[in-house]
């Protein structure tokens, strides 16, 4: 439900309208003043407490696209103006918006459209400084044109080439910009700031550590083991499967539904070879028709079955990461099924994460067993843990536990999770917490550092190679997903304004194919709300209707890029 629009602040309430001050005799000055106080009190000003509530609401709005589209920086905007009638900041909101996907209308535009005239003189709350990459300054120009007079920003943009730009542009336009921690100092902002950090944790981790944000998730029983047989000392030692390796299911249905949501928020899901052998998982976010993450199997031995659910790439794309030279026969068979096999000189979690970073992933979910989990934790690539605790006991000395050997022998060495939260999900308990704090906004990333070198021998400073995996990268304007429309012929040869090169590219997988199904898919892609959606439709339909795919796609895409520039 969109919020009701209260009257703009400063509009005289009914009492004043029925008794205009100029009608009062000059002598009754005290009455005049008293009435003025009653009728036209000074507009209520937002206090830090109000600002904090509204900033948090902007962060909550930013989170609303999660799971619907591929992970991207989350932007939310709340426009509010103090009302005389109420001190409740939530009731001051006149407009609200969030970025649905890269290339769709920005949060500021949606909020300003909803606020209409009420935006004039109001304050806009932004969880994250707008990133006006590719020269698109819609967010800033919208706020200026809407007549916003003050902007409260939760976080500056973490990428150096975007950081501070929008804030400066707004200030140049005479708008008061208050950045939390710089212009606004109060303990009251603690929670709001945390929400701003959490909603963009993937972007912040990626920017600071040059790896995707990694979440380890597991479901364990409430088993306990007697640590010292002579003493009555029991220690929780939850199992993630029975001794046989059977694991379906540890957690309840609602918890597993929550896991589907987590999958939808991730770019990739990682498991180890043993989990594939024992569970034959699907690893899809099948509860909603939303974002479909890539599935990654890490297997050194490549001793994997020839038939497995993960090799069905109609469901989702699969990558097998393995050791160089491992079972080339199976590699070929997997490639024929459409599975991508990537060889590493030394397969390990850190190199796989660097690889995911280079592919542009923001967020990765580890759904592996304890052996690989321990290896990933030891390599410091896990940032957050989701532990589902089920009220079940299975026993078994050899039943696997969530985290294998970490080489610690003193409890003082234990990793203390931070910002821990607990939630009951039906009969299960979900405990989540961070292993590494969300990086503050110190990361200032030299633009040249954002240029990965294809040849690891050549330093980024020496190479002329540029990359543009994400639209917000330094050279993001070159990305197919960059929100630059192109005017190019459609399936009938008529010129059509394609919202992005990605729309054009995906549609051309099916253009030129004389089949009603292919034509329907082209229409579907043309109407896609964002390049991400166009990509999702194109990729899914390509898997479903392989026989309809036209072979000229690559040439088309390159041609489209040139015509756009
Ligand atoms: N309840 C739950 O939440 C979950 C339970 N499980 C259960 O856990 C059990 C499997 O556990 P586990 O064997 O630990 O899990 P995994 O299979 O997820 O991880 C171990 C495997 O990962 C591969 N691997 C690749 N690189 C490395 C590396 N650097 N370090 C370690 N492993 C690497 C190896 O595959 P390879 O041998 O092919 O070379 C290795 O055997 C199953 O019973 C499964 O049902 C699994 C996931 C979640
Ligand atoms: N057993 C278990 C989990 N196991 C994880 O889920 C995978 C199966 O996914 P799918 O095939 O898509 O249903 C499995 O291989 C393992 O990674 N997860 C949970 O939330 N709760 C559970 O009890």
mmCIF file of C-alpha atoms and ligand atoms in Angstrom, residues 217-220 240-241 246-252 255-257 259-260 263 269-271 275-276 278-286 309 366-369 388 392, ligand 2:
data_model
loop_
_atom_site.group_PDB
_atom_site.id
_atom_site.type_symbol
_atom_site.label_atom_id
_atom_site.label_comp_id
_atom_site.label_asym_id
_atom_site.label_seq_id
_atom_site.Cartn_x
_atom_site.Cartn_y
_atom_site.Cartn_z
ATOM 1 C CA UNK A 217 24.946 -22.062 5.557
ATOM 2 C CA UNK A 218 24.318 -25.402 7.199
ATOM 3 C CA UNK A 219 21.517 -27.281 8.931
ATOM 4 C CA UNK A 220 22.500 -29.283 12.010
ATOM 5 C CA UNK A 240 24.700 -32.304 9.314
ATOM 6 C CA UNK A 241 23.922 -35.879 8.227
ATOM 7 C CA UNK A 246 22.117 -39.334 4.490
ATOM 8 C CA UNK A 247 20.967 -35.771 5.147
ATOM 9 C CA UNK A 248 17.454 -35.240 3.891
ATOM 10 C CA UNK A 249 16.264 -33.629 5.922
ATOM 11 C CA UNK A 250 17.869 -32.128 8.965
ATOM 12 C CA UNK A 251 15.919 -28.873 9.015
ATOM 13 C CA UNK A 252 12.179 -28.376 8.553
ATOM 14 C CA UNK A 255 13.824 -23.420 7.155
ATOM 15 C CA UNK A 256 14.463 -24.949 3.752
ATOM 16 C CA UNK A 257 12.179 -22.320 2.266
ATOM 17 C CA UNK A 259 17.395 -21.377 2.200
ATOM 18 C CA UNK A 260 15.695 -20.917 -1.188
ATOM 19 C CA UNK A 263 19.944 -18.855 -2.811
ATOM 20 C CA UNK A 269 26.090 -21.657 -4.711
ATOM 21 C CA UNK A 270 29.119 -23.811 -3.905
ATOM 22 C CA UNK A 271 29.275 -27.465 -2.802
ATOM 23 C CA UNK A 275 28.006 -33.594 -1.373
ATOM 24 C CA UNK A 276 27.303 -34.219 -5.062
ATOM 25 C CA UNK A 278 25.991 -38.328 -1.517
ATOM 26 C CA UNK A 279 23.086 -35.896 -1.952
ATOM 27 C CA UNK A 280 22.725 -35.444 -5.703
ATOM 28 C CA UNK A 281 21.428 -31.901 -4.966
ATOM 29 C CA UNK A 282 19.641 -29.533 -7.335
ATOM 30 C CA UNK A 283 20.606 -26.265 -5.614
ATOM 31 C CA UNK A 284 17.897 -24.185 -7.248
ATOM 32 C CA UNK A 285 15.894 -21.337 -5.764
ATOM 33 C CA UNK A 286 12.760 -23.074 -6.879
ATOM 34 C CA UNK A 309 20.918 -33.337 -11.103
ATOM 35 C CA UNK A 366 28.459 -22.076 0.482
ATOM 36 C CA UNK A 367 26.167 -25.092 1.015
ATOM 37 C CA UNK A 368 28.959 -27.599 1.402
ATOM 38 C CA UNK A 369 29.730 -30.136 4.103
ATOM 39 C CA UNK A 388 19.905 -23.786 11.262
ATOM 40 C CA UNK A 392 16.620 -33.683 16.416
HETATM 41 N N1 LIG B 2 20.258 -31.516 4.413
HETATM 42 C C1 LIG B 2 19.907 -30.221 4.422
HETATM 43 C C2 LIG B 2 20.522 -29.285 3.566
HETATM 44 N N2 LIG B 2 21.488 -29.688 2.709
HETATM 45 C C3 LIG B 2 21.969 -28.880 1.585
HETATM 46 O O1 LIG B 2 20.967 -28.725 0.593
HETATM 47 C C4 LIG B 2 21.307 -29.452 -0.575
HETATM 48 C C5 LIG B 2 20.086 -30.060 -1.216
HETATM 49 O O2 LIG B 2 19.472 -29.038 -1.962
HETATM 50 P P1 LIG B 2 18.285 -29.343 -3.005
HETATM 51 O O3 LIG B 2 18.653 -30.564 -3.777
HETATM 52 O O4 LIG B 2 18.198 -28.115 -3.860
HETATM 53 O O5 LIG B 2 17.054 -29.524 -2.175
HETATM 54 C C6 LIG B 2 22.307 -30.469 -0.069
HETATM 55 O O6 LIG B 2 23.155 -30.994 -1.044
HETATM 56 C C7 LIG B 2 23.089 -29.655 0.933
HETATM 57 O O7 LIG B 2 23.948 -28.742 0.296
HETATM 58 N N3 LIG B 2 20.140 -28.002 3.655
HETATM 59 C C8 LIG B 2 19.162 -27.581 4.514
HETATM 60 O O8 LIG B 2 18.837 -26.388 4.568
HETATM 61 N N4 LIG B 2 18.579 -28.474 5.331
HETATM 62 C C9 LIG B 2 18.894 -29.771 5.336
HETATM 63 O O9 LIG B 2 18.299 -30.528 6.108
#
